[in-house]
Amino acid sequence: KAGVTQTPRYLIKTRGQQVTLSCSPISGHRSVSWYQQTPGQGLQFLFEYFSETQRNKGNFPGRFSGRQFSNSRSEMNVSTLELGDSALYLCASSWNAKETQYFGPGTRLLVL
Amino acid sequence: QKEVEQNSGPLSVPEGAIASLNCTYSDRGSQSFFWYRQYSGKSPELIMFIYSNGDKEDGRFTAQLNKASQYVSLLIRDSQPSDSATYLCAVRYSGGSNYKLTFGKGTLLTVNP
């Protein structure tokens, strides 16, 4: 069974731009969670989607948003990028939110 | 604020020794506990999970859970240089429909040949 895939793997943007990241979960998994990982803050929860509905949201500003499609693929968007948004963005999928989460390879975003 | 605390390390052990990684959590309502391993530049990969008090063994890895003391630990027996990585403890608090994972900041383990 194919694992979680994320695209793109690497991204360089400048301040003020916006970015969209994509995540395809493991086949059959309906829950997708997004995390931001930085050296200083570690892994921080952004939001979780299940069956196209956002069920949980972390403590991030409204510039961070996401959505999930009917095939469970998910996207997250960051608008008006700031230098502090440079991070590894990880997507994790599970059959439902109560089950074990499996991570994708991540998208490394650098904001200049 | 639900917190998960780990010693950041680095924890250095010789090859063949037992590495002991610890994690404490703040919410007594926590129900499930996970250990992930993350190699430098890679994403976290699941090692094991534990729900009930006591020990759970999987190969060279043993997870130990003590809900009364609010800690969970991971023992790695016969440590190998390939075990050198950051180990992340994650705790799931479940209230209503909130099943999000809260991660500790990880412990860096170095196994010296």
mmCIF file of C-alpha atoms in Angstrom:
data_model
loop_
_atom_site.group_PDB
_atom_site.id
_atom_site.type_symbol
_atom_site.label_atom_id
_atom_site.label_comp_id
_atom_site.label_asym_id
_atom_site.label_seq_id
_atom_site.Cartn_x
_atom_site.Cartn_y
_atom_site.Cartn_z
ATOM 1 C CA LYS A 1 0.000 0.000 0.000
ATOM 2 C CA ALA A 2 1.448 3.377 -0.975
ATOM 3 C CA GLY A 3 2.292 5.737 1.857
ATOM 4 C CA VAL A 4 1.353 9.341 2.397
ATOM 5 C CA THR A 5 2.622 11.601 -0.366
ATOM 6 C CA GLN A 6 3.219 15.327 -0.205
ATOM 7 C CA THR A 7 3.965 17.779 -2.945
ATOM 8 C CA PRO A 8 6.048 19.725 -3.510
ATOM 9 C CA ARG A 9 8.924 18.465 -1.427
ATOM 10 C CA TYR A 10 10.795 21.749 -1.396
ATOM 11 C CA LEU A 11 9.623 25.283 -1.900
ATOM 12 C CA ILE A 12 11.237 28.694 -1.785
ATOM 13 C CA LYS A 13 9.018 31.749 -1.518
ATOM 14 C CA THR A 14 9.424 35.400 -0.609
ATOM 15 C CA ARG A 15 7.658 37.327 2.102
ATOM 16 C CA GLY A 16 4.121 38.324 1.238
ATOM 17 C CA GLN A 17 3.556 35.514 -1.217
ATOM 18 C CA GLN A 18 1.163 32.665 -0.659
ATOM 19 C CA VAL A 19 1.730 28.946 -0.948
ATOM 20 C CA THR A 20 -0.393 25.825 -1.341
ATOM 21 C CA LEU A 21 0.811 22.432 -0.184
ATOM 22 C CA SER A 22 -0.784 19.131 -1.098
ATOM 23 C CA CYS A 23 -1.164 15.839 0.740
ATOM 24 C CA SER A 24 -2.494 12.515 -0.513
ATOM 25 C CA PRO A 25 -3.271 10.112 2.333
ATOM 26 C CA ILE A 26 -2.834 6.381 2.435
ATOM 27 C CA SER A 27 -5.614 4.717 0.472
ATOM 28 C CA GLY A 28 -8.662 4.266 2.678
ATOM 29 C CA HIS A 29 -7.580 6.830 5.242
ATOM 30 C CA ARG A 30 -10.126 9.568 5.765
ATOM 31 C CA SER A 31 -8.409 11.695 8.389
ATOM 32 C CA VAL A 32 -5.626 14.087 7.466
ATOM 33 C CA SER A 33 -3.727 16.193 9.984
ATOM 34 C CA TRP A 34 -1.214 18.915 9.275
ATOM 35 C CA TYR A 35 1.744 19.871 11.431
ATOM 36 C CA GLN A 36 4.434 22.516 11.338
ATOM 37 C CA GLN A 37 7.878 21.518 12.548
ATOM 38 C CA THR A 38 10.586 24.004 13.431
ATOM 39 C CA PRO A 39 13.776 23.499 15.446
ATOM 40 C CA GLY A 40 12.584 25.783 18.205
ATOM 41 C CA GLN A 41 8.949 24.778 18.564
ATOM 42 C CA GLY A 42 9.011 21.154 17.519
ATOM 43 C CA LEU A 43 5.931 19.598 15.936
ATOM 44 C CA GLN A 44 2.892 21.800 16.254
ATOM 45 C CA PHE A 45 -0.603 20.834 15.228
ATOM 46 C CA LEU A 46 -2.201 22.979 12.546
ATOM 47 C CA PHE A 47 -5.538 21.315 11.766
ATOM 48 C CA GLU A 48 -7.265 18.034 11.133
ATOM 49 C CA TYR A 49 -9.768 17.135 8.461
ATOM 50 C CA PHE A 50 -12.138 14.220 8.294
ATOM 51 C CA SER A 51 -14.591 13.622 5.471
ATOM 52 C CA GLU A 52 -14.043 17.122 4.085
ATOM 53 C CA THR A 53 -14.737 18.788 7.447
ATOM 54 C CA GLN A 54 -12.226 20.554 9.631
ATOM 55 C CA ARG A 55 -12.695 19.061 13.057
ATOM 56 C CA ASN A 56 -9.802 20.491 14.999
ATOM 57 C CA LYS A 57 -7.599 23.512 14.657
ATOM 58 C CA GLY A 58 -4.385 24.475 16.404
ATOM 59 C CA ASN A 59 -3.252 27.892 17.567
ATOM 60 C CA PHE A 60 -2.160 29.366 14.269
ATOM 61 C CA PRO A 61 -3.253 32.644 12.678
ATOM 62 C CA GLY A 62 -5.949 32.761 10.037
ATOM 63 C CA ARG A 63 -3.282 32.981 7.321
ATOM 64 C CA PHE A 64 -3.087 29.217 7.654
ATOM 65 C CA SER A 65 -6.020 27.425 6.113
ATOM 66 C CA GLY A 66 -6.799 24.088 4.624
ATOM 67 C CA ARG A 67 -9.359 21.940 2.952
ATOM 68 C CA GLN A 68 -10.052 18.339 2.142
ATOM 69 C CA PHE A 69 -11.553 16.921 -1.005
ATOM 70 C CA SER A 70 -13.984 14.069 -1.463
ATOM 71 C CA ASN A 71 -11.127 11.684 -2.275
ATOM 72 C CA SER A 72 -9.527 12.596 1.103
ATOM 73 C CA ARG A 73 -6.670 14.517 -0.507
ATOM 74 C CA SER A 74 -5.944 17.658 1.432
ATOM 75 C CA GLU A 75 -4.356 21.010 0.773
ATOM 76 C CA MET A 76 -3.122 23.666 3.112
ATOM 77 C CA ASN A 77 -2.600 27.269 2.179
ATOM 78 C CA VAL A 78 -0.509 29.936 3.819
ATOM 79 C CA SER A 79 -1.148 33.480 2.713
ATOM 80 C CA THR A 80 1.029 36.554 3.210
ATOM 81 C CA LEU A 81 4.082 34.513 4.053
ATOM 82 C CA GLU A 82 6.387 35.629 6.851
ATOM 83 C CA LEU A 83 9.990 34.654 7.502
ATOM 84 C CA GLY A 84 8.831 32.688 10.545
ATOM 85 C CA ASP A 85 6.751 30.412 8.349
ATOM 86 C CA SER A 86 9.925 28.700 7.185
ATOM 87 C CA ALA A 87 9.489 25.162 8.410
ATOM 88 C CA LEU A 88 8.899 21.552 7.535
ATOM 89 C CA TYR A 89 5.192 21.010 6.951
ATOM 90 C CA LEU A 90 4.080 17.492 7.636
ATOM 91 C CA CYS A 91 0.888 15.761 6.753
ATOM 92 C CA ALA A 92 -0.266 12.636 8.573
ATOM 93 C CA SER A 93 -3.123 10.333 7.691
ATOM 94 C CA SER A 94 -5.124 7.782 9.610
ATOM 95 C CA TRP A 95 -8.224 5.719 9.013
ATOM 96 C CA ASN A 96 -10.011 7.938 11.435
ATOM 97 C CA ALA A 97 -8.709 10.478 13.918
ATOM 98 C CA LYS A 98 -8.618 7.915 16.744
ATOM 99 C CA GLU A 99 -6.209 5.625 14.961
ATOM 100 C CA THR A 100 -2.453 5.758 14.487
ATOM 101 C CA GLN A 101 -1.182 8.536 12.265
ATOM 102 C CA TYR A 102 1.342 7.927 9.509
ATOM 103 C CA PHE A 103 3.423 10.796 8.251
ATOM 104 C CA GLY A 104 4.300 11.844 4.750
ATOM 105 C CA PRO A 105 7.816 12.981 3.778
ATOM 106 C CA GLY A 106 6.974 16.630 4.369
ATOM 107 C CA THR A 107 7.313 19.842 2.416
ATOM 108 C CA ARG A 108 10.244 22.008 3.364
ATOM 109 C CA LEU A 109 9.295 25.661 2.944
ATOM 110 C CA LEU A 110 11.846 28.427 2.971
ATOM 111 C CA VAL A 111 10.607 32.012 3.082
ATOM 112 C CA LEU A 112 13.141 34.665 2.053
ATOM 113 C CA GLN B 1 -2.495 23.910 27.980
ATOM 114 C CA LYS B 2 -1.836 20.212 27.608
ATOM 115 C CA GLU B 3 1.890 19.581 27.607
ATOM 116 C CA VAL B 4 4.230 16.763 26.751
ATOM 117 C CA GLU B 5 7.734 17.032 28.121
ATOM 118 C CA GLN B 6 10.850 15.212 26.997
ATOM 119 C CA ASN B 7 14.482 15.623 27.910
ATOM 120 C CA SER B 8 15.991 17.173 24.793
ATOM 121 C CA GLY B 9 19.261 15.351 25.268
ATOM 122 C CA PRO B 10 21.456 14.551 23.582
ATOM 123 C CA LEU B 11 21.424 11.110 25.130
ATOM 124 C CA SER B 12 24.561 9.234 24.258
ATOM 125 C CA VAL B 13 24.918 5.474 24.775
ATOM 126 C CA PRO B 14 27.484 2.941 23.576
ATOM 127 C CA GLU B 15 26.528 0.337 21.015
ATOM 128 C CA GLY B 16 24.854 -2.650 22.641
ATOM 129 C CA ALA B 17 23.637 -0.718 25.683
ATOM 130 C CA ILE B 18 20.055 -0.004 26.715
ATOM 131 C CA ALA B 19 18.798 3.460 25.838
ATOM 132 C CA SER B 20 16.032 4.811 28.055
ATOM 133 C CA LEU B 21 13.867 7.671 26.803
ATOM 134 C CA ASN B 22 11.309 9.325 29.017
ATOM 135 C CA CYS B 23 8.225 11.438 28.501
ATOM 136 C CA THR B 24 5.813 13.072 30.930
ATOM 137 C CA TYR B 25 2.408 14.511 30.160
ATOM 138 C CA SER B 26 0.146 16.907 31.968
ATOM 139 C CA ASP B 27 -3.398 15.703 31.293
ATOM 140 C CA ARG B 28 -4.668 12.707 33.224
ATOM 141 C CA GLY B 29 -7.367 12.259 30.588
ATOM 142 C CA SER B 30 -4.785 11.152 28.034
ATOM 143 C CA GLN B 31 -5.683 7.843 26.486
ATOM 144 C CA SER B 32 -3.101 6.798 23.952
ATOM 145 C CA PHE B 33 0.620 7.254 23.636
ATOM 146 C CA PHE B 34 2.938 6.987 20.682
ATOM 147 C CA TRP B 35 6.645 6.894 20.035
ATOM 148 C CA TYR B 36 7.967 8.123 16.706
ATOM 149 C CA ARG B 37 11.530 8.100 15.445
ATOM 150 C CA GLN B 38 12.781 10.884 13.223
ATOM 151 C CA TYR B 39 16.066 10.749 11.392
ATOM 152 C CA SER B 40 17.690 14.046 10.506
ATOM 153 C CA GLY B 41 16.003 15.545 7.472
ATOM 154 C CA LYS B 42 13.263 12.913 7.406
ATOM 155 C CA SER B 43 9.703 12.693 8.626
ATOM 156 C CA PRO B 44 8.623 10.893 11.811
ATOM 157 C CA GLU B 45 8.016 7.176 11.569
ATOM 158 C CA LEU B 46 5.943 5.231 14.074
ATOM 159 C CA ILE B 47 7.823 2.871 16.375
ATOM 160 C CA MET B 48 5.016 1.769 18.627
ATOM 161 C CA PHE B 49 1.961 2.831 20.572
ATOM 162 C CA ILE B 50 0.588 1.909 23.979
ATOM 163 C CA TYR B 51 -2.821 2.372 25.531
ATOM 164 C CA SER B 52 -2.754 0.396 28.772
ATOM 165 C CA ASN B 53 -0.647 0.583 31.886
ATOM 166 C CA GLY B 54 2.368 -1.676 31.876
ATOM 167 C CA ASP B 55 4.858 -2.763 29.249
ATOM 168 C CA LYS B 56 4.519 -3.438 25.555
ATOM 169 C CA GLU B 57 7.363 -5.095 23.714
ATOM 170 C CA ASP B 58 8.164 -5.134 20.019
ATOM 171 C CA GLY B 59 11.525 -6.564 19.115
ATOM 172 C CA ARG B 60 14.248 -4.477 20.720
ATOM 173 C CA PHE B 61 11.759 -1.801 21.776
ATOM 174 C CA THR B 62 9.699 -1.723 24.958
ATOM 175 C CA ALA B 63 7.205 0.991 25.782
ATOM 176 C CA GLN B 64 6.234 1.463 29.409
ATOM 177 C CA LEU B 65 3.194 3.389 30.568
ATOM 178 C CA ASN B 66 2.379 4.559 34.074
ATOM 179 C CA LYS B 67 -0.818 6.588 34.047
ATOM 180 C CA ALA B 68 -0.777 7.257 37.783
ATOM 181 C CA SER B 69 2.607 8.952 37.471
ATOM 182 C CA GLN B 70 1.799 10.357 34.039
ATOM 183 C CA TYR B 71 4.865 9.128 32.267
ATOM 184 C CA VAL B 72 5.647 6.927 29.339
ATOM 185 C CA SER B 73 9.065 5.608 28.448
ATOM 186 C CA LEU B 74 10.766 3.839 25.593
ATOM 187 C CA LEU B 75 13.562 1.342 26.148
ATOM 188 C CA ILE B 76 15.809 0.331 23.279
ATOM 189 C CA ARG B 77 17.788 -2.818 23.975
ATOM 190 C CA ASP B 78 21.032 -3.679 22.196
ATOM 191 C CA SER B 79 21.232 -0.138 20.791
ATOM 192 C CA GLN B 80 22.691 0.154 17.310
ATOM 193 C CA PRO B 81 24.272 3.147 15.570
ATOM 194 C CA SER B 82 21.274 3.060 13.216
ATOM 195 C CA ASP B 83 19.071 3.910 16.218
ATOM 196 C CA SER B 84 20.684 7.356 16.349
ATOM 197 C CA ALA B 85 17.783 9.718 15.760
ATOM 198 C CA THR B 86 15.366 12.032 17.516
ATOM 199 C CA TYR B 87 12.606 10.208 19.378
ATOM 200 C CA LEU B 88 9.269 11.951 19.644
ATOM 201 C CA CYS B 89 6.677 11.153 22.264
ATOM 202 C CA ALA B 90 3.078 11.919 21.298
ATOM 203 C CA VAL B 91 -0.005 11.896 23.455
ATOM 204 C CA ARG B 92 -3.596 11.793 22.336
ATOM 205 C CA TYR B 93 -6.149 13.552 24.465
ATOM 206 C CA SER B 94 -9.635 12.590 23.507
ATOM 207 C CA GLY B 95 -12.510 14.778 24.494
ATOM 208 C CA GLY B 96 -15.570 14.982 22.285
ATOM 209 C CA SER B 97 -14.320 14.847 18.713
ATOM 210 C CA ASN B 98 -10.885 16.192 19.542
ATOM 211 C CA TYR B 99 -8.369 13.453 18.899
ATOM 212 C CA LYS B 100 -5.368 15.562 18.066
ATOM 213 C CA LEU B 101 -1.870 14.436 18.927
ATOM 214 C CA THR B 102 0.352 16.592 21.087
ATOM 215 C CA PHE B 103 4.053 16.023 20.597
ATOM 216 C CA GLY B 104 7.012 16.543 22.851
ATOM 217 C CA LYS B 105 9.999 18.312 21.346
ATOM 218 C CA GLY B 106 11.930 15.079 21.134
ATOM 219 C CA THR B 107 15.052 13.515 22.587
ATOM 220 C CA LEU B 108 18.142 13.223 20.409
ATOM 221 C CA LEU B 109 19.744 9.810 20.836
ATOM 222 C CA THR B 110 23.278 9.075 19.718
ATOM 223 C CA VAL B 111 24.546 5.493 19.750
ATOM 224 C CA ASN B 112 28.316 5.366 19.602
ATOM 225 C CA PRO B 113 30.031 2.423 17.851
#
